[in-house]
Coordinates of C-alpha atoms and ligand atoms in Angstrom, one line a residue:
Chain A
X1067 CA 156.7 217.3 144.3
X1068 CA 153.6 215.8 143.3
X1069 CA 154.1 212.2 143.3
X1070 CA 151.2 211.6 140.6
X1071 CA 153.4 214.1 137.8
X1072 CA 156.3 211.7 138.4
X1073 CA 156.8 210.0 134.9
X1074 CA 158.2 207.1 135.8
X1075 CA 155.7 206.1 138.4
X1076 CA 153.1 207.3 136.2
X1077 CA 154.5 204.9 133.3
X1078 CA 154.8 202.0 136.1
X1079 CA 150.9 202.6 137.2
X1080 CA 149.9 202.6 133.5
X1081 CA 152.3 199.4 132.5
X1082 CA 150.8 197.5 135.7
X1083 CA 147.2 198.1 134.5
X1084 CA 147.7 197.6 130.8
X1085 CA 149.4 194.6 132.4
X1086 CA 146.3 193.1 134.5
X1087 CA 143.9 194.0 131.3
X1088 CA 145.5 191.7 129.2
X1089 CA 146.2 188.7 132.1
X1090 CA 142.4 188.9 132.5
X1091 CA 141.5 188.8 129.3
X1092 CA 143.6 185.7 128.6
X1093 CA 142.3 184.1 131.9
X1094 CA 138.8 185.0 130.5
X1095 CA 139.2 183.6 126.9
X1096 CA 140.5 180.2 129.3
X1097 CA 137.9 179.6 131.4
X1098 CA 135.4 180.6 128.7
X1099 CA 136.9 178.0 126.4
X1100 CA 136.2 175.3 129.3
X1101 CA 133.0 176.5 129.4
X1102 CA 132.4 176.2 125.7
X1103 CA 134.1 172.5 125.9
X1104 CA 132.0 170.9 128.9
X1105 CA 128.7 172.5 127.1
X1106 CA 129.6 170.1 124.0
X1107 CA 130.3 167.6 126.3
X1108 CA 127.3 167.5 127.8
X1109 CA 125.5 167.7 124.8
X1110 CA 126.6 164.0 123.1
X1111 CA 126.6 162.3 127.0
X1112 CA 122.8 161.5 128.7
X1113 CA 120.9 162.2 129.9
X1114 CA 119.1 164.9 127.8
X1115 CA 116.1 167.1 128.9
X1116 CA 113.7 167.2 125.5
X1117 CA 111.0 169.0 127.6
X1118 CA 113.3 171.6 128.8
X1119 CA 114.9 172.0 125.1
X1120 CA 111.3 172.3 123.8
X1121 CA 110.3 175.1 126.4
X1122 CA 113.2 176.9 124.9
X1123 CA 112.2 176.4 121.2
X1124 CA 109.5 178.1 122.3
X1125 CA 110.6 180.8 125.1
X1126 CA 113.9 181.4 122.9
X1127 CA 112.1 181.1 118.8
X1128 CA 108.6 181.7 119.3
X1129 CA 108.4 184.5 121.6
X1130 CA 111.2 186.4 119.5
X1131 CA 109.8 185.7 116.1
X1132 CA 107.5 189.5 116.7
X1133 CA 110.4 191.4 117.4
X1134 CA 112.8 190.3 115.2
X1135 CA 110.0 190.4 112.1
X1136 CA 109.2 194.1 113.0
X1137 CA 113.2 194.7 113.0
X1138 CA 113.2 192.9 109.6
X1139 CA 110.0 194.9 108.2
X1140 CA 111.3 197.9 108.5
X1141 CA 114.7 197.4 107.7
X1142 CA 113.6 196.0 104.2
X1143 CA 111.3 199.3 104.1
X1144 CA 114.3 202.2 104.7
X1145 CA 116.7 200.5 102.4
X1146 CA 114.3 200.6 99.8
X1147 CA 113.4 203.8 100.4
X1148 CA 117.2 204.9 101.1
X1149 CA 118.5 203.0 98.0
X1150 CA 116.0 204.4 96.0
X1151 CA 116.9 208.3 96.6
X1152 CA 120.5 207.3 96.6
X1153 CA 120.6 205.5 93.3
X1154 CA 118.3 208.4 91.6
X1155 CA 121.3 209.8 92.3
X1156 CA 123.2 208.1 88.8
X1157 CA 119.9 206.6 87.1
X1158 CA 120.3 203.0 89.0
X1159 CA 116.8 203.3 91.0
X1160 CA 116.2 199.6 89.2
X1161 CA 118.7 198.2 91.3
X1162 CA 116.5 198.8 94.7
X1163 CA 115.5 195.3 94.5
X1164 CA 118.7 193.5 94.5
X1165 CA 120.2 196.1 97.4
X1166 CA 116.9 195.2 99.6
X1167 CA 117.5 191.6 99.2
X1168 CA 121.4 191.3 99.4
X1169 CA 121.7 193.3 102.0
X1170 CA 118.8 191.7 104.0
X1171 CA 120.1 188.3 103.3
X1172 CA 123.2 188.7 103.9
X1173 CA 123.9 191.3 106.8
X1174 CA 120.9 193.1 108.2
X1175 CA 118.6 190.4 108.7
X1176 CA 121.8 187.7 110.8
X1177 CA 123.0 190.8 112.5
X1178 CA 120.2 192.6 114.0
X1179 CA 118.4 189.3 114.5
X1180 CA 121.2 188.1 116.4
X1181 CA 121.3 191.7 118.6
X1182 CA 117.6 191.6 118.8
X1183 CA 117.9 188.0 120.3
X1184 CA 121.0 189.5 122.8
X1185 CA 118.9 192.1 124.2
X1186 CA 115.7 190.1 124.6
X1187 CA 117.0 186.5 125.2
X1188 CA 120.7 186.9 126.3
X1189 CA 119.7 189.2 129.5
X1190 CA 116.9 187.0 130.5
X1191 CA 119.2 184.1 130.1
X1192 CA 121.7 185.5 132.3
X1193 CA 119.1 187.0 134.8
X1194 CA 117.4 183.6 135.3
X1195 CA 120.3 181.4 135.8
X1196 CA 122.0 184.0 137.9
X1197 CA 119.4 184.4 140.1
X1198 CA 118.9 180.1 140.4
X1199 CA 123.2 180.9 141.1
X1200 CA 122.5 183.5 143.4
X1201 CA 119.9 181.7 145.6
X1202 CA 121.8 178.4 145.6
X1203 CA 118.9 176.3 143.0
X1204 CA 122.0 175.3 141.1
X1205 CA 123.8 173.8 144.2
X1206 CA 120.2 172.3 144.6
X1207 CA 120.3 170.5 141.1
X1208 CA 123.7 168.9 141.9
X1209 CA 122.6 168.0 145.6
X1210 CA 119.4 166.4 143.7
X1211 CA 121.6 164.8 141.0
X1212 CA 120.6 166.6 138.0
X1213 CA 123.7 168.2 136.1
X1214 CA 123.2 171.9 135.6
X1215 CA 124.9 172.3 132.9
X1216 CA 122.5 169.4 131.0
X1217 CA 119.7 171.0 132.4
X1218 CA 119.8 174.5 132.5
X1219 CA 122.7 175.0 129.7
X1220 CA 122.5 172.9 127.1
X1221 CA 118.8 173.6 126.2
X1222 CA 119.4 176.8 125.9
X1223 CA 122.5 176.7 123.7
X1224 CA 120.9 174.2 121.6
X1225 CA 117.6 176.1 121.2
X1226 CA 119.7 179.4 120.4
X1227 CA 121.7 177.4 117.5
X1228 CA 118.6 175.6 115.8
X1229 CA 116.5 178.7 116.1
X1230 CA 117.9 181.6 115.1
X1231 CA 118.6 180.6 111.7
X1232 CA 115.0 179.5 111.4
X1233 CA 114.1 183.0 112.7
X1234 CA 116.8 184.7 110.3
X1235 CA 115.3 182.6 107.4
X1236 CA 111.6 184.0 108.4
X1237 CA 113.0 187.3 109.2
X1238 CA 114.9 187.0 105.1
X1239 CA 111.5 186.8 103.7
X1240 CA 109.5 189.5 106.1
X1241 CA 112.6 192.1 105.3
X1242 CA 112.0 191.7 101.4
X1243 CA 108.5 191.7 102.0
X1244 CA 108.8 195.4 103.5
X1245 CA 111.5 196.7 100.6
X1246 CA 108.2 195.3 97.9
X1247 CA 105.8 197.2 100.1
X1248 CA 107.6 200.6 99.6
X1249 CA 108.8 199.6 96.5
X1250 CA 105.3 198.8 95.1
X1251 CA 103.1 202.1 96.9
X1252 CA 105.4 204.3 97.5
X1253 CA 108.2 204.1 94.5
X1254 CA 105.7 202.8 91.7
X1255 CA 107.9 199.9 90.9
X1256 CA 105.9 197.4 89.6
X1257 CA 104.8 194.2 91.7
X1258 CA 105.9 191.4 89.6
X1259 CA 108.4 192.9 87.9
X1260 CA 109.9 193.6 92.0
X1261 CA 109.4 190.4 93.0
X1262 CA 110.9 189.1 89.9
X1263 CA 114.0 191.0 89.7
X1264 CA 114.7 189.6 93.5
X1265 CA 114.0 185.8 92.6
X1266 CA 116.0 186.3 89.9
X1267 CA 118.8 188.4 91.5
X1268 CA 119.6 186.3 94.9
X1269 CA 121.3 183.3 94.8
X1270 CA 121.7 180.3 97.6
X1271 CA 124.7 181.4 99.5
X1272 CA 123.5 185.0 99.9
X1273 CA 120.6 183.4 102.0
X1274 CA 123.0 180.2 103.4
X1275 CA 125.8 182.8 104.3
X1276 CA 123.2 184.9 106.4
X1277 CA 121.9 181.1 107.9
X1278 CA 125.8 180.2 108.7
X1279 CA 126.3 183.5 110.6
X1280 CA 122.6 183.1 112.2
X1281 CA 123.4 179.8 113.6
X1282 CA 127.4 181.1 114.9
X1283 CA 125.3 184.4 116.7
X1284 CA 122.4 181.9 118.4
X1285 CA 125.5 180.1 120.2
X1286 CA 127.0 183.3 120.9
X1287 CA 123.8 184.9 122.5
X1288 CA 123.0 181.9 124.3
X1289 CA 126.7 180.6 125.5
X1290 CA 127.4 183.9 126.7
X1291 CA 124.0 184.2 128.6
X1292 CA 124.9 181.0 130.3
X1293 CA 128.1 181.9 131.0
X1294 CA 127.6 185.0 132.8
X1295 CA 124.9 183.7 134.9
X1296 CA 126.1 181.0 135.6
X1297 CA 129.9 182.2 137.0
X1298 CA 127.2 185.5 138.3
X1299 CA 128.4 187.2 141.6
X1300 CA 126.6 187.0 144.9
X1301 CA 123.7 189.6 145.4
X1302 CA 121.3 191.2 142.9
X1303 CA 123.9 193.4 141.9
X1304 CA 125.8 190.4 141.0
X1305 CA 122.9 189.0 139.0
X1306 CA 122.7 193.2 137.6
X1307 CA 126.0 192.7 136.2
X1308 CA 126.2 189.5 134.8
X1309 CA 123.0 190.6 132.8
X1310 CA 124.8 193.4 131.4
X1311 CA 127.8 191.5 130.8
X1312 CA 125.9 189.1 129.0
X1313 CA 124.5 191.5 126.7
X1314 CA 127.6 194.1 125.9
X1315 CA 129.6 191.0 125.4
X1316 CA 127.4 188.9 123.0
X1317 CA 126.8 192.5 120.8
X1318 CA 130.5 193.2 120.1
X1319 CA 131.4 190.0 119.5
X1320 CA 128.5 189.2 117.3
X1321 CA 129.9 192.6 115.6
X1322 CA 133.3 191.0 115.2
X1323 CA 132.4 187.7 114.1
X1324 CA 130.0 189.2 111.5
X1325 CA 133.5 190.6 110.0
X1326 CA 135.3 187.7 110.4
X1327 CA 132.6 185.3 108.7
X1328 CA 131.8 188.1 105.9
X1329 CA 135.2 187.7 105.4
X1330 CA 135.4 183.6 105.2
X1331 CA 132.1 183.3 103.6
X1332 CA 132.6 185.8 100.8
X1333 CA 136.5 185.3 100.2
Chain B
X135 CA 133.5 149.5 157.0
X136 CA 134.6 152.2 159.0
X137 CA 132.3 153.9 162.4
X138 CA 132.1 157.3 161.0
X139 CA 129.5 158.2 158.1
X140 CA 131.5 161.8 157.7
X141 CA 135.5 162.6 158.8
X142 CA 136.2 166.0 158.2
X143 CA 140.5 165.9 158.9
X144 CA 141.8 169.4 159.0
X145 CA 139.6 171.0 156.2
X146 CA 140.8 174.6 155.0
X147 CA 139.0 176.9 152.8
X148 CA 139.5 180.6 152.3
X149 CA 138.1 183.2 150.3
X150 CA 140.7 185.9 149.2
X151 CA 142.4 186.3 152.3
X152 CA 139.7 185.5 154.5
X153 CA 139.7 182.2 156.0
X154 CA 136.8 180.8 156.5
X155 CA 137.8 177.0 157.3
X156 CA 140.7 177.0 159.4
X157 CA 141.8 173.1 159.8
X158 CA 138.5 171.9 160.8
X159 CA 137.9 167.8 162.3
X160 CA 134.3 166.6 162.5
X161 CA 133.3 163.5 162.9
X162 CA 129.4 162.1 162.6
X163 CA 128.8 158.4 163.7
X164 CA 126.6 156.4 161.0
X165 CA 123.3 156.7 162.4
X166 CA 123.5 159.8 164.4
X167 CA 122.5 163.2 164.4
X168 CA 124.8 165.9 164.7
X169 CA 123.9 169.5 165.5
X170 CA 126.6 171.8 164.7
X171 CA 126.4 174.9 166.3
X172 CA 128.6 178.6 165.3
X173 CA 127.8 182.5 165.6
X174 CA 126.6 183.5 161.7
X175 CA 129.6 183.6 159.2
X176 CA 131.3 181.3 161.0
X177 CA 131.4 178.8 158.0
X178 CA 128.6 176.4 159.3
X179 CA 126.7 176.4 155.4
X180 CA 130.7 176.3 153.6
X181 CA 131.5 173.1 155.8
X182 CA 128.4 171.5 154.4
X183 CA 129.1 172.5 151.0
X184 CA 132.3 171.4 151.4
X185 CA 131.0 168.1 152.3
X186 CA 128.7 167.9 149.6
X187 CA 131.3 168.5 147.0
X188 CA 129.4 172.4 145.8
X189 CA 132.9 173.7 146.9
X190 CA 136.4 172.6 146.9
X191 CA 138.3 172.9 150.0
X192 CA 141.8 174.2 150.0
X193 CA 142.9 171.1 152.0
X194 CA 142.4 168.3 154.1
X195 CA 140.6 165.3 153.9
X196 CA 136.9 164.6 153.8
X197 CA 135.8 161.0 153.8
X198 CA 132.1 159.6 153.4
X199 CA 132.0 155.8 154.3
X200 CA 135.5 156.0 154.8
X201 CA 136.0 156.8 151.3
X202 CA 138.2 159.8 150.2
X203 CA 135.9 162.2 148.3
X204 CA 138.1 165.3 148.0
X205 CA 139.4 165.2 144.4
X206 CA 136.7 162.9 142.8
X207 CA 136.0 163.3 139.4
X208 CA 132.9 164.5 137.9
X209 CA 131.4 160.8 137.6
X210 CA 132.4 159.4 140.6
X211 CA 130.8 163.3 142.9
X212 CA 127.5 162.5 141.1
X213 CA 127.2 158.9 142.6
X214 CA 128.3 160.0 146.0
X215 CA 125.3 162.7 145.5
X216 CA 123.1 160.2 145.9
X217 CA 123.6 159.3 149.5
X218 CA 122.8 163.1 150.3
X219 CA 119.8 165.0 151.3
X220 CA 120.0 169.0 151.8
X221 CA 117.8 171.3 152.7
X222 CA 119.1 174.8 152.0
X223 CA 118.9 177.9 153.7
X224 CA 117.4 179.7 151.7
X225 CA 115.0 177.2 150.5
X226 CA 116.3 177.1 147.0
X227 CA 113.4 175.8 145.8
X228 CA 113.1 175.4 141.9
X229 CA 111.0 178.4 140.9
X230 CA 109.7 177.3 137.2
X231 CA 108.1 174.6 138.1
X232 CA 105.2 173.8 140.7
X233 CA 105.7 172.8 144.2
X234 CA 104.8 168.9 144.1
X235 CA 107.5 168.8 141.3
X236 CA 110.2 170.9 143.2
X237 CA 109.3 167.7 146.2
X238 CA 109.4 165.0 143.3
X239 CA 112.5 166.4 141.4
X240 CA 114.9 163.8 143.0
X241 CA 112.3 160.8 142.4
X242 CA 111.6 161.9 138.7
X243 CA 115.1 162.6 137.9
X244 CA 117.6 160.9 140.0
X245 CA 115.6 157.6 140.0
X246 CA 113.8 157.7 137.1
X247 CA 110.2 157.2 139.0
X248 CA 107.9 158.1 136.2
X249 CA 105.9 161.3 137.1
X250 CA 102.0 160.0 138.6
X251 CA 104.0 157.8 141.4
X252 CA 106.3 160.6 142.1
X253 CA 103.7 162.8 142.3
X254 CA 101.7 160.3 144.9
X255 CA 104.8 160.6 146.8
X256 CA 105.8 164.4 146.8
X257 CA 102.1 164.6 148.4
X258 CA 103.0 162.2 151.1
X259 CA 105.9 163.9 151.8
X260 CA 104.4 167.8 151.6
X261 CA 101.5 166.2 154.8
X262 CA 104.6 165.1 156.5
X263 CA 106.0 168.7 157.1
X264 CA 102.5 169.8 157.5
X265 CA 101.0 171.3 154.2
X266 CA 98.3 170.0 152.7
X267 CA 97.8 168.7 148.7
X268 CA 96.5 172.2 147.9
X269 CA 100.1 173.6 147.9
X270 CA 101.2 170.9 145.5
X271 CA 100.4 173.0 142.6
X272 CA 101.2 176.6 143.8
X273 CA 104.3 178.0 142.7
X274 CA 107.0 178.2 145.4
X275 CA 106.8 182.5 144.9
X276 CA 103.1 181.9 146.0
X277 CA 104.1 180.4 149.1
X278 CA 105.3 182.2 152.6
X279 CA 109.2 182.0 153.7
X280 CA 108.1 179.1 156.1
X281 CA 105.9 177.1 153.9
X282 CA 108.7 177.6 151.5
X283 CA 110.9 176.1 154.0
X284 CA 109.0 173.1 154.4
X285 CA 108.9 172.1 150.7
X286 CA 112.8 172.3 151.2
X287 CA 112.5 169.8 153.6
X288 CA 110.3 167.8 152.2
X289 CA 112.5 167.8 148.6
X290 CA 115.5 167.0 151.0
X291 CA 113.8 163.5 152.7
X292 CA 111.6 162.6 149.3
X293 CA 114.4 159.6 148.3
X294 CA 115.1 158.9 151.3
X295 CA 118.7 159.8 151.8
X296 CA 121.4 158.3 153.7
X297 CA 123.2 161.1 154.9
X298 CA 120.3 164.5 155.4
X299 CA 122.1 167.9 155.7
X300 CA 119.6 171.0 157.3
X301 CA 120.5 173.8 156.9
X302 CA 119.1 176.1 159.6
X303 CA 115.3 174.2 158.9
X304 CA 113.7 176.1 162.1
X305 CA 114.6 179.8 161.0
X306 CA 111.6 181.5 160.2
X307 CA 109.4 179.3 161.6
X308 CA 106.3 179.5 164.3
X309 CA 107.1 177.5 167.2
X310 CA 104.8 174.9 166.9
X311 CA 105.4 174.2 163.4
X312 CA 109.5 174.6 164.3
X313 CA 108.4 171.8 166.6
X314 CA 106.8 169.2 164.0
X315 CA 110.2 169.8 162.0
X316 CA 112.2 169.1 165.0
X317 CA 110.5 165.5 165.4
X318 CA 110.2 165.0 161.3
X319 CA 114.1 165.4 161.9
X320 CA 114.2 162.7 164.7
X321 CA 111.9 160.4 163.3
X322 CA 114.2 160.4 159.7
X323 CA 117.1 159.5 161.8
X324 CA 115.5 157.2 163.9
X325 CA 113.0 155.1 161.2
X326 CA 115.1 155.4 158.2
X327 CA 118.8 155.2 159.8
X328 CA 120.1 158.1 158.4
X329 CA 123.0 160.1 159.2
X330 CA 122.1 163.9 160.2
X331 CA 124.1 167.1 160.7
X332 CA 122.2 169.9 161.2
X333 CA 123.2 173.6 161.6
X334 CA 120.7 175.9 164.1
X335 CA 120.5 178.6 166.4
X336 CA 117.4 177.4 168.2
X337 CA 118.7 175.6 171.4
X338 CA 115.4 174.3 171.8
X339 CA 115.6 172.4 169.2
X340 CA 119.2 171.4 169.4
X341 CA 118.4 170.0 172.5
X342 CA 115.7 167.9 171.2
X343 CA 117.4 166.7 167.3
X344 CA 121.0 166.1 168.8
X345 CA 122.9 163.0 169.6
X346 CA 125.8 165.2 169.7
X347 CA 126.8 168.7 169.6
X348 CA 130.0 170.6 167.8
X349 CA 130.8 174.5 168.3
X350 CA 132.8 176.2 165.5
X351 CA 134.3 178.9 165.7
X352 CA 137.1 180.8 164.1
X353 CA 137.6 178.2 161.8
X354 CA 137.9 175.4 164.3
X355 CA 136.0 173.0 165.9
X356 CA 136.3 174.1 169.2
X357 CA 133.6 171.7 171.0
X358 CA 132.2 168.4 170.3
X359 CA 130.5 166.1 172.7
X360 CA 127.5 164.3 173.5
X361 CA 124.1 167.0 174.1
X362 CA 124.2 165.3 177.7
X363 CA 127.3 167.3 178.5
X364 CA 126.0 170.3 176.9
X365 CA 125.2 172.2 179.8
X366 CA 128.5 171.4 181.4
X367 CA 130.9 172.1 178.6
X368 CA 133.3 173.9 180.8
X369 CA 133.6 175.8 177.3
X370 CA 133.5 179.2 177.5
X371 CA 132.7 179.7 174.5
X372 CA 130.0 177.2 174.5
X373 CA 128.8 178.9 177.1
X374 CA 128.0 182.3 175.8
X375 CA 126.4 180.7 172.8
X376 CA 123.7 178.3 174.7
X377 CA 122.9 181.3 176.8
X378 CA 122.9 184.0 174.2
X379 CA 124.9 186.3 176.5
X380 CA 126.4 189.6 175.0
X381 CA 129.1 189.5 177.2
X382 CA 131.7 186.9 176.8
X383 CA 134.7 185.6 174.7
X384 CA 133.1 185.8 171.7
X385 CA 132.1 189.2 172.1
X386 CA 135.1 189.9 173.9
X387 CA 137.5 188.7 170.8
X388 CA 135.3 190.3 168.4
X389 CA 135.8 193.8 169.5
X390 CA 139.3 193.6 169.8
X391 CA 139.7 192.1 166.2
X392 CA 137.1 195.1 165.3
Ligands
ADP2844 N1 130.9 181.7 147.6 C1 131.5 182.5 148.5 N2 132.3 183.5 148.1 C2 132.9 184.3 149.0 N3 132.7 184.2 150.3 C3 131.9 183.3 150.8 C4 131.2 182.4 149.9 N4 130.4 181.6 150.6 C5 130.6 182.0 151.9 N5 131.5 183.0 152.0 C6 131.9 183.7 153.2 O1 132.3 182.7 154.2 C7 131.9 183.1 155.5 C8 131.1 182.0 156.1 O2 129.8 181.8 155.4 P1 128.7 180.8 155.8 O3 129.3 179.4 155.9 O4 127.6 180.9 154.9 O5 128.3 181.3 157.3 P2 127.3 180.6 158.3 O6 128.1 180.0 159.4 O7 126.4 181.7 158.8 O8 126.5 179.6 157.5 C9 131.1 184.4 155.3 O9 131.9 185.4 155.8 C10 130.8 184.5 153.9 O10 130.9 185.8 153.5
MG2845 MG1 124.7 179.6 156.9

């Protein structure tokens, strides 16, 4: 008799693993939770690093500011155009304006900033910090008696929290920008009447509700970046897959806390 | 105050089932320099790190000064870092910022020296180990493994530490220049008073750093004397490592365990 067909071993095996899953993933949501609660620590104790928090304004703001305006350019550009042959659909096509802007505001623009800045700033995060794990520079720091979580982490988690709203708020304006620019020469709307009918349309907490969920992805992106590289393995394939960690783990739960502050925000 | 600048008592440490530190003693005079000698993986680097407070150890006691520091908090680690130098490995030099900085990082940092005087001062230090004020403002990735080496060093002696760690420091390097480390490593013992315990493989220069020698193996200290008795251990053990001979206990316990 086959000893895998066995349905009671079988349901054993599969209890046991369903089991260990969810022990991890309380263990993980602990020691994550520490993590979280010794970064704000270190944050209101000194001393603080303001050169190393202004090298990420720039490395984590600056240098994402092209990608995540193309993202928003274009996204402004295919709802209009989307919108447009949808509502033709039951004579709304004067409605393009407000769906560019709303939606920009309040989901497009937060949400694929904030996976934009996971896939360009959360992996390098990881990488780098991993690596300085990997090849002992963060035992060096504490031989040298420099904190590394001052140092290396709370820059970076402070920089992802201040600027990604600024770069949502830039990327806001860019992704209306595109919706005009297909509205104006490729629909024939009007250019004052567009721009007027979206100054007049969105209101402050459209464009505070898309900040508030900027700001929550930044420390998502940037706490899960540290995180992973800084508990990375030994090896370059430890570094490998704390990178990856750091990125499929910062997307989802930027997906699911999207839903969860639509939901608070808009209640 | 109490003779000993280090007490290792019984120190374990494992790693999933492997046990790495098995009840280790060591003891390092104030003063002194140590030269702790093992086969590789034998838990040389974890019983510095273990000292240093970069890992816990499962048990035992570890005193500095006669001072417990197994189980200090946070606070209390970071003032004990002070006392230490270490120079790692692998170098783990700093590789975002230039080398003079990597040598001043303790200065600017730890004592607050603002950056010109620092930087007066890495220089010093980088002629010391033999490179000249051209490195200072390479990159460590521009440098070769044994220049890279001696910036470690030189970041390990720059505030002039109580208690120096080296960690392998002649690996990778020519003989002569393995040689100037060797008497950089005296001379900070001997002019500055510091405490040394150094890990190597070069006999050589074992036989020209040490006060006194210890042999770890499996976990244990299984030799410590003066480097006087070195040759006439009686040890085994000892034996086979001084001489680098295949054959021998070592060998002999490792194939049966394999
Ligand atoms: N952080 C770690 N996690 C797991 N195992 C480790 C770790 N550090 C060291 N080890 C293991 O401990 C043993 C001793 O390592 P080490 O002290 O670096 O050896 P060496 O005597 O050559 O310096 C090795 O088998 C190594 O794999
Ligand atoms: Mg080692």
């Amino acid at each position: 008799m086959n000893m895998k067909l066995n349905p009671l071993i079988w349901t054993q095996g599969l209890c046991q693993t369903i089991g260990a899953m969810v022990l991890n993933v309380f263990s993980l949501v602990g020691v994550l939770s520490i993590f979280v609660f010794d970064t704000i620590r270190h944050t209101f104790t000194p001393p603080w690093y303001p050169s190393k928090l202004l090298a990420q304004f720039i490395s984590i703001g600056f240098y994402s500011l092209a990608v995540i305006g193309m993202t928003a350019l274009f996204s402004g550009m295919v709802i209009a155009l989307q919108s447009y042959t949808g509502f033709s659909r039951f004579n709304a096509e004067g409605a393009v304006a407000n769906v560019v802007v709303l939606t920009i505001t309040r989901e497009l623009a937060p949400v694929l900033a904030g996976l934009m800045l996971a896939a360009r700033v959360g992996a390098s995060i990881a990488a780098e910090i991993g690596t300085m794990r990997v090849t002992e520079q963060i035992d060096a720091l504490r031989t040298l008696n420099v904190n590394p979580m001052k140092y290396l982490v709370v820059p970076r988690v402070l920089a992802g929290l201040i600027m990604l709203p600024i770069l949502v708020f830039i990327a806001d304006i860019i992704g209306v920008l595109g919706g005009w620019l297909v509205g104006v020469y490729v629909l024939d709307f009007s250019s004052a009447g567009y721009l007027r009918q979206t100054l007049d349309f969105v209101t402050f907490n459209d464009v505070s509700s898309g900040l508030i969920k900027a700001a929550v992805f930044g420390l998502i992106v940037t706490i899960m970046g540290c995180y992973n590289g800084y508990n990375s393995g030994r090896g370059a394939q430890g570094v490998g897959r704390a990178t990856t960690n750091a990125v499929v783990s910062s997307a989802i739960l930027i997906l699911i806390f999207n839903y969860i502050l639509t939901q608070v925000l808009f209640a | 105050m109490s003779d000993y600048k280090i007490e290792m008592t019984n120190v374990c440490k494992t790693f999933g089932t492997k046990h790495v530190l098995d009840g280790v003693d060591l003891k390092v005079q104030r003063g002194t320099s140590m030269v702790l000698l093992g086969g590789s993986g034998s838990g040389k680097s974890v019983t510095l790190k273990c000292i240093l407070g970069l890992m816990q150890p499962d048990s035992g006691s570890i005193k500095i000064d006669g001072q417990e520091i197994t189980g200090l908090n946070e606070k209390q680690r970071d003032e004990q870092m002070t006392k230490f130098g270490m120079l790692f490995q692998g170098g783990a030099l700093f590789d975002s910022i230039p080398v003079w900085e990597n040598v001043a990082f303790g200065l600017i940092h730890s004592e607050n020296m603002d950056k010109e005087d620092a930087r007066i001062i890495a220089i010093e230090k980088l002629k010391a180990v033999g490179l000249g004020a051209k490195v200072a403002d390479l990159y460590p990735a521009e440098l070769s493994g044994g220049m890279q080496k001696r910036v470690s060093l030189a970041r390990a002696i720059a505030t002039n530490p109580e208690i120096i760690f080296f960690d392998e420091p002649t690996t990778g390097l020519d003989p002569i220049m393995a040689d100037v480390i060797n008497d950089l490593i005296v001379q900070c013992v001997k002019d500055l008073g510091a405490t040394a315990l150094t890990i190597t493989h070069d006999m050589a220069s074992a036989r020209k750093i040490a006060d006194h020698v210890s042999m770890i193996y499996e976990g244990k200290i299984i030799w410590s004397d003066t480097i006087a008795k070195l040759d006439n251990s009686e040890n085994p053990y000892v034996d086979q490592f001084i001489h680098g001979r295949a054959y021998g206990p070592i060998t002999k316990h490792a194939n049966m365990a394999g």
